[in-house]
Coordinates of C-alpha atoms and ligand atoms in Angstrom, one line a residue:
X1 CA 46.5 65.1 91.3
X2 CA 49.2 66.0 93.1
X3 CA 48.3 65.6 96.7
X4 CA 50.1 68.2 98.3
X5 CA 48.0 70.6 96.5
X6 CA 45.7 69.8 99.2
X7 CA 48.4 70.8 101.7
X8 CA 47.8 74.8 100.6
X9 CA 45.9 77.1 102.2
X10 CA 43.2 79.5 100.7
X11 CA 45.5 82.7 99.8
X12 CA 44.7 85.4 102.5
X13 CA 42.6 87.7 99.6
X14 CA 40.4 84.6 99.2
X15 CA 40.2 84.3 103.5
X16 CA 39.2 88.1 102.8
X17 CA 36.8 87.7 100.4
X18 CA 35.3 84.8 102.5
X19 CA 35.3 87.2 105.9
X20 CA 33.5 89.8 103.8
X21 CA 30.8 87.6 102.4
X22 CA 27.3 89.4 102.7
X23 CA 28.7 92.5 103.7
X24 CA 27.2 95.8 102.1
X25 CA 29.7 98.7 102.9
X26 CA 28.1 102.5 103.3
X27 CA 27.5 103.3 99.8
X28 CA 28.5 106.9 100.5
X29 CA 31.8 106.1 101.6
X30 CA 34.5 106.1 98.8
X31 CA 35.9 102.6 99.2
X32 CA 39.6 103.2 100.2
X33 CA 41.5 99.8 99.8
X34 CA 44.7 99.3 101.8
X35 CA 44.7 95.7 102.2
X36 CA 46.9 94.5 98.9
X37 CA 50.4 95.4 98.6
X38 CA 50.4 97.0 95.3
X39 CA 51.9 99.8 95.0
X40 CA 50.1 102.5 93.4
X41 CA 52.4 105.6 92.8
X42 CA 52.9 106.4 88.8
X43 CA 55.0 104.1 87.0
X44 CA 58.0 106.2 85.6
X45 CA 57.1 107.2 82.0
X46 CA 60.5 106.5 80.8
X47 CA 60.0 102.6 81.5
X48 CA 56.7 102.5 79.1
X49 CA 58.6 104.3 76.4
X50 CA 61.5 101.7 76.6
X51 CA 59.1 99.0 76.4
X52 CA 57.5 100.7 73.2
X53 CA 60.8 101.5 71.6
X54 CA 61.8 97.6 72.3
X55 CA 59.2 96.0 70.7
X56 CA 61.0 94.3 68.2
X57 CA 62.2 92.0 71.2
X58 CA 58.8 90.4 70.4
X59 CA 60.0 88.5 67.6
X60 CA 62.8 86.6 69.6
X61 CA 62.8 83.7 72.3
X62 CA 64.6 85.1 75.2
X63 CA 67.3 82.8 76.9
X64 CA 67.0 82.0 80.3
X65 CA 70.1 83.6 81.7
X66 CA 68.9 86.9 80.4
X67 CA 70.9 89.5 78.4
X68 CA 74.4 90.5 79.2
X69 CA 72.5 94.4 79.3
X70 CA 70.4 93.8 81.8
X71 CA 72.6 91.2 83.7
X72 CA 75.6 93.9 83.7
X73 CA 72.9 96.9 84.9
X74 CA 71.8 94.5 87.7
X75 CA 75.3 93.9 89.0
X76 CA 76.2 97.6 88.7
X77 CA 73.0 98.4 90.5
X78 CA 74.1 95.9 93.4
X79 CA 77.5 97.5 93.7
X80 CA 76.4 100.6 93.8
X81 CA 73.8 100.0 96.3
X82 CA 75.3 97.5 98.6
X83 CA 79.1 98.4 97.9
X84 CA 79.7 95.0 96.5
X85 CA 83.1 94.7 94.4
X86 CA 82.6 91.2 93.6
X87 CA 79.4 90.5 91.7
X88 CA 79.7 89.0 88.5
X89 CA 76.9 89.6 85.9
X90 CA 77.8 86.1 84.1
X91 CA 77.5 83.8 86.8
X92 CA 76.0 85.5 89.9
X93 CA 72.9 87.2 88.4
X94 CA 69.8 85.9 87.2
X95 CA 66.6 87.8 85.9
X96 CA 63.6 86.2 87.0
X97 CA 59.6 87.1 86.1
X98 CA 58.9 89.0 89.6
X99 CA 60.6 87.4 92.8
X100 CA 57.2 85.7 93.2
X101 CA 57.8 83.0 90.8
X102 CA 61.4 82.8 91.6
X103 CA 60.7 82.5 95.6
X104 CA 58.6 79.5 94.8
X105 CA 61.2 77.8 92.4
X106 CA 63.9 78.1 94.5
X107 CA 62.7 75.8 97.1
X108 CA 61.6 73.1 93.9
X109 CA 65.1 73.7 93.0
X110 CA 66.9 73.1 96.7
X111 CA 65.3 70.7 98.4
X112 CA 66.2 67.1 98.1
X113 CA 63.3 64.9 98.5
X114 CA 65.2 61.9 99.2
X115 CA 66.5 63.2 102.8
X116 CA 63.9 62.3 105.3
X117 CA 62.3 65.1 107.1
X118 CA 63.0 67.9 104.8
X119 CA 62.4 71.1 106.5
X120 CA 62.1 74.9 105.2
X121 CA 62.2 77.6 107.9
X122 CA 59.9 80.4 107.4
X123 CA 59.3 83.9 109.3
X124 CA 55.8 83.9 110.8
X125 CA 54.0 86.2 109.7
X126 CA 55.4 85.7 106.1
X127 CA 54.9 86.2 102.6
X128 CA 52.3 83.2 101.7
X129 CA 54.5 81.7 98.7
X130 CA 57.1 80.5 101.3
X131 CA 54.6 78.0 102.5
X132 CA 53.4 76.7 99.2
X133 CA 56.9 76.6 97.7
X134 CA 57.8 74.5 100.9
X135 CA 54.9 72.0 100.5
X136 CA 55.1 71.7 97.2
X137 CA 58.8 70.9 97.2
X138 CA 57.7 67.8 99.5
X139 CA 59.2 69.7 102.5
X140 CA 57.6 70.9 105.7
X141 CA 57.6 74.3 107.1
X142 CA 59.1 75.5 110.2
X143 CA 57.7 78.8 111.2
X144 CA 59.6 81.3 113.6
X145 CA 57.4 83.6 115.2
X146 CA 58.0 87.5 115.0
X147 CA 56.4 88.9 118.1
X148 CA 56.3 92.4 119.4
X149 CA 58.0 91.7 122.5
X150 CA 60.9 90.6 120.5
X151 CA 61.0 93.6 118.4
X152 CA 59.6 91.5 115.6
X153 CA 63.0 89.1 115.3
X154 CA 63.6 85.6 114.3
X155 CA 65.1 84.0 117.0
X156 CA 66.8 81.5 115.2
X157 CA 68.3 79.6 118.5
X158 CA 64.8 78.5 119.5
X159 CA 65.2 75.8 116.6
X160 CA 66.7 72.8 118.4
X161 CA 69.7 71.2 116.8
X162 CA 67.7 68.1 115.9
X163 CA 65.5 70.3 113.5
X164 CA 68.2 72.6 112.2
X165 CA 69.9 68.8 110.7
X166 CA 66.9 68.4 108.8
X167 CA 66.6 72.1 107.3
X168 CA 67.3 72.7 103.7
X169 CA 66.1 75.9 102.9
X170 CA 65.5 79.3 105.4
X171 CA 63.4 82.2 104.0
X172 CA 64.1 85.6 105.3
X173 CA 62.2 88.5 104.6
X174 CA 64.3 91.9 105.1
X175 CA 62.9 94.7 105.2
X176 CA 59.9 92.1 106.5
X177 CA 56.6 91.8 105.1
X178 CA 54.4 92.5 107.1
X179 CA 56.3 93.7 109.9
X180 CA 58.7 96.4 108.0
X181 CA 61.8 94.7 110.1
X182 CA 65.4 94.6 108.8
X183 CA 67.8 92.1 109.8
X184 CA 70.9 93.5 111.7
X185 CA 74.6 92.4 110.9
X186 CA 74.8 90.1 114.0
X187 CA 71.6 88.3 113.0
X188 CA 72.5 87.9 109.6
X189 CA 76.2 86.4 111.2
X190 CA 74.1 84.2 113.5
X191 CA 72.2 82.9 110.6
X192 CA 75.4 82.3 108.5
X193 CA 77.1 80.5 110.9
X194 CA 74.1 78.3 111.2
X195 CA 74.2 78.0 107.5
X196 CA 77.7 76.5 107.5
X197 CA 77.0 74.0 110.2
X198 CA 73.9 72.7 108.8
X199 CA 74.2 73.2 105.4
X200 CA 71.3 75.1 104.0
X201 CA 70.6 77.4 101.6
X202 CA 69.4 81.0 102.4
X203 CA 66.8 82.6 100.5
X204 CA 66.9 86.3 101.1
X205 CA 63.6 88.2 100.0
X206 CA 64.7 91.9 99.8
X207 CA 61.8 92.9 97.5
X208 CA 61.2 95.9 99.8
X209 CA 65.0 96.8 100.1
X210 CA 64.3 100.2 98.5
X211 CA 61.3 101.4 100.6
X212 CA 63.0 103.4 103.4
X213 CA 63.0 106.5 105.0
X214 CA 66.1 108.2 105.2
X215 CA 67.9 108.4 102.0
X216 CA 71.5 108.8 103.6
X217 CA 70.7 105.1 105.5
X218 CA 69.5 102.4 103.0
X219 CA 68.7 99.5 104.8
X220 CA 71.3 96.7 105.1
X221 CA 71.3 93.7 102.6
X222 CA 71.9 90.2 102.8
X223 CA 74.5 90.5 100.2
X224 CA 76.1 93.6 101.9
X225 CA 76.0 91.9 105.2
X226 CA 77.9 88.8 103.7
X227 CA 80.3 91.0 101.9
X228 CA 81.0 92.7 105.3
X229 CA 81.6 89.5 107.1
X230 CA 84.1 88.4 104.8
X231 CA 81.8 85.9 102.6
X232 CA 82.4 87.1 99.2
X233 CA 81.5 84.3 97.6
X234 CA 78.2 84.5 99.1
X235 CA 78.1 80.9 99.9
X236 CA 74.6 79.0 100.5
X237 CA 73.0 82.5 99.9
X238 CA 70.7 83.8 97.2
X239 CA 69.2 87.3 97.5
X240 CA 65.9 88.3 95.5
X241 CA 65.1 91.6 94.6
X242 CA 62.2 93.2 92.5
X243 CA 61.4 96.0 90.3
X244 CA 57.3 95.9 91.4
X245 CA 57.8 98.0 94.8
X246 CA 61.0 100.0 94.0
X247 CA 59.6 101.1 90.5
X248 CA 56.0 100.8 90.9
X249 CA 56.0 98.5 88.0
X250 CA 54.0 95.4 89.5
X251 CA 52.8 94.6 86.2
X252 CA 55.9 94.3 84.4
X253 CA 56.9 91.4 86.1
X254 CA 60.5 92.0 86.7
X255 CA 63.2 90.9 89.2
X256 CA 66.7 89.2 89.9
X257 CA 68.2 86.6 91.8
X258 CA 72.0 87.2 93.1
X259 CA 74.2 85.6 95.1
X260 CA 75.9 81.9 95.5
X261 CA 77.2 81.0 91.7
X262 CA 76.8 76.9 92.2
X263 CA 73.2 77.6 93.5
X264 CA 72.5 79.8 90.6
X265 CA 73.9 77.4 88.3
X266 CA 71.7 74.9 89.2
X267 CA 68.9 77.4 89.4
X268 CA 69.2 78.4 86.0
X269 CA 69.1 74.7 84.8
X270 CA 65.8 73.9 86.7
X271 CA 64.5 77.2 85.1
X272 CA 65.7 76.2 81.4
X273 CA 63.0 73.6 82.3
X274 CA 60.4 75.4 83.5
X275 CA 60.2 78.1 80.9
X276 CA 60.2 80.8 82.7
X277 CA 62.3 83.3 80.4
X278 CA 62.0 87.0 80.8
X279 CA 60.7 88.7 77.5
X280 CA 63.5 90.6 75.5
X281 CA 60.8 93.5 75.9
X282 CA 60.9 93.8 79.7
X283 CA 64.4 92.6 79.8
X284 CA 65.2 96.2 78.0
X285 CA 62.9 98.1 80.3
X286 CA 64.4 96.7 83.3
X287 CA 67.7 97.4 82.4
X288 CA 66.6 100.8 81.8
X289 CA 64.7 100.9 85.5
X290 CA 67.8 99.4 87.5
X291 CA 69.9 102.5 85.8
X292 CA 67.8 105.0 87.3
X293 CA 67.5 106.5 90.6
X294 CA 65.9 109.6 90.7
X295 CA 62.1 108.0 90.3
X296 CA 63.0 105.5 93.2
X297 CA 64.0 108.9 95.3
X298 CA 60.7 110.7 94.4
X299 CA 58.7 107.3 95.4
X300 CA 60.6 106.8 98.9
X301 CA 59.5 110.8 99.5
X302 CA 56.0 109.8 98.6
X303 CA 55.9 106.8 101.3
X304 CA 58.0 108.8 104.0
X305 CA 55.0 111.6 103.8
X306 CA 52.4 109.3 104.0
X307 CA 54.3 107.3 106.9
X308 CA 54.9 110.9 108.8
X309 CA 51.4 111.9 108.4
X310 CA 49.5 108.8 109.3
X311 CA 51.3 107.2 111.7
X312 CA 51.2 109.9 114.5
X313 CA 47.2 110.0 113.5
X314 CA 46.8 106.7 114.4
X315 CA 49.5 106.0 117.2
X316 CA 46.8 107.3 120.1
X317 CA 44.2 104.2 118.8
X318 CA 46.3 101.5 117.5
X319 CA 49.7 100.0 118.5
X320 CA 51.6 101.4 115.7
X321 CA 55.0 102.6 114.7
X322 CA 57.0 103.4 111.7
X323 CA 58.7 100.1 110.5
X324 CA 62.2 100.0 109.6
X325 CA 61.4 100.0 105.8
X326 CA 58.7 99.0 103.3
X327 CA 55.0 100.4 102.8
X328 CA 53.2 98.4 105.8
X329 CA 51.9 99.6 109.2
X330 CA 51.8 96.5 111.0
X331 CA 49.2 97.7 113.7
X332 CA 48.0 96.2 116.9
X333 CA 44.2 96.4 117.0
X334 CA 42.3 97.8 120.1
X335 CA 42.2 94.6 122.7
X336 CA 38.5 94.6 122.4
X337 CA 38.3 93.1 118.9
X338 CA 39.9 90.5 117.1
X339 CA 41.9 91.3 114.0
X340 CA 39.1 89.9 111.8
X341 CA 36.3 91.6 113.7
X342 CA 38.4 94.6 113.4
X343 CA 38.7 94.2 109.6
X344 CA 34.8 93.3 109.4
X345 CA 33.6 96.3 110.9
X346 CA 35.9 98.6 109.4
X347 CA 34.8 97.4 105.9
X348 CA 31.2 97.1 106.7
X349 CA 30.8 100.7 108.7
X350 CA 33.6 102.6 106.8
X351 CA 34.2 100.9 103.6
X352 CA 37.8 100.9 104.4
X353 CA 39.6 97.2 103.6
X354 CA 43.1 95.9 105.6
X355 CA 44.0 92.9 105.9
X356 CA 43.9 90.6 109.4
X357 CA 46.9 89.7 110.6
X358 CA 46.0 86.2 111.3
X359 CA 45.6 85.4 107.7
X360 CA 49.1 86.0 107.1
X361 CA 50.3 84.0 109.9
X362 CA 50.2 80.4 110.9
X363 CA 49.8 79.0 114.4
X364 CA 53.3 78.0 115.9
X365 CA 54.1 76.9 119.5
X366 CA 50.6 77.8 120.3
X367 CA 50.6 81.0 119.0
X368 CA 49.5 82.7 116.0
X369 CA 51.6 85.9 116.0
X370 CA 49.1 87.5 113.3
X371 CA 46.3 87.7 116.1
X372 CA 45.1 91.2 117.1
X373 CA 47.3 92.8 114.1
X374 CA 46.1 94.2 110.9
X375 CA 48.2 94.9 107.9
X376 CA 48.0 98.6 106.3
X377 CA 49.6 98.9 103.2
X378 CA 50.0 102.6 102.6
X379 CA 50.2 102.2 99.2
X380 CA 47.1 104.8 98.0
X381 CA 47.5 108.6 97.6
X382 CA 47.8 110.8 100.7
X383 CA 44.3 111.9 100.9
X384 CA 43.1 108.7 100.8
X385 CA 45.3 107.4 103.4
X386 CA 44.4 110.2 105.5
X387 CA 40.8 109.6 105.2
X388 CA 41.1 105.9 105.6
X389 CA 43.2 106.7 108.7
X390 CA 40.2 109.1 110.1
X391 CA 37.9 106.3 109.5
X392 CA 39.9 104.0 111.6
X393 CA 40.1 106.3 114.2
X394 CA 36.2 106.7 114.1
X395 CA 35.9 103.1 114.5
X396 CA 38.3 102.9 117.6
X397 CA 36.6 105.6 119.1
X398 CA 33.2 103.6 119.1
X399 CA 34.8 100.8 120.8
Ligands
LIG1 C1 57.8 89.8 100.6 C2 57.1 89.8 99.2 N1 57.8 89.1 98.5 C3 57.9 89.2 97.1 C4 56.6 89.6 96.3 C5 56.5 89.2 95.0 O1 56.5 90.4 94.7 P1 57.1 90.6 92.9 O2 56.6 89.2 92.3 O3 56.1 91.6 92.7 O4 58.5 91.1 92.9 C6 56.0 90.3 97.5 C7 54.8 91.3 96.6 O5 53.9 91.6 97.4 C8 56.3 90.3 98.8 O6 55.3 90.8 99.5

């Protein structure tokens, strides 16, 4: 067996299962599960209809690079969304089966194991795939704590030059899971300059990029930042996008990677061997989804209404604020209870499931930055989210 497998931690939901072992929540209260970031708004019907109309594609082996129709639809979306004039659908876009597999695969493609001390930088707290990808690529994860005192920024200047020299890949998550924070242009500038100096690849995970609150002010993207800073070859940058949250189709398994053509050429080679082509049926539905914005605006409206209603309810009881974007509230629990105890009591007494923040982070510089936080995914309907907020408040009032 690959010995690096033993380095992998149990996934947060496995930790949650263990935390709740032996608990019988009150049967009279309907369970409300806001722990997993699984979108539950209805998927647009036209996506299902396109899938059904494309079933002839089941008779074909798909190419790894994807159809020109899909790549063109994606590059047109990128140009519209980020005002990018220069995305070449043939060389700068690659469809992937959801960003999870691609975020894992990029580390396997990028990391050079023959260089001593290979390191991969991750935010902390973070989407768990980054760590597993680094470890299985033979690299050591380096965590940058995202703390409330700094507005959940990643302080890249805290990493010493000796460490940067060994860094081969940096994962950035903007909008962040779980903090919801969006990187500013000056932060991208700092990171691009570091990448030029130390020659590492930036993997920008932007799977929440379409969930924001003001239709007139979409969050800045990594490719957009590069473009604004005159880096129109997107050198050393690849950005990851998904239909899962944008279009409420996590089961479709569809996303794409875009950016540096040289990296994508190598990534295509890697993916040819990994054998992860996207079904032609899914490609057809994905092309249709990237071409439609009406359902995405409606999706945003549903989240906007929930954040507007739930955040003020919780704010007197938990440290909580509307994030820059995304669908999570990253909430500070009352100081009398740890995040795990808070989640356990909420489950035991109120049948509401949240994810303890410490499960999403690692100890770095003596701190687990998830301690004392819970992640509340506002994925359920408005009524369920309000009901959950009322039960959370009832627990807080008991403390
Ligand atoms: C930050 C982040 N990146 C990537 C993913 C993976 O999404 P998908 O594989 O559905 O595109 C998720 C899923 O929850 C996520 O939270």
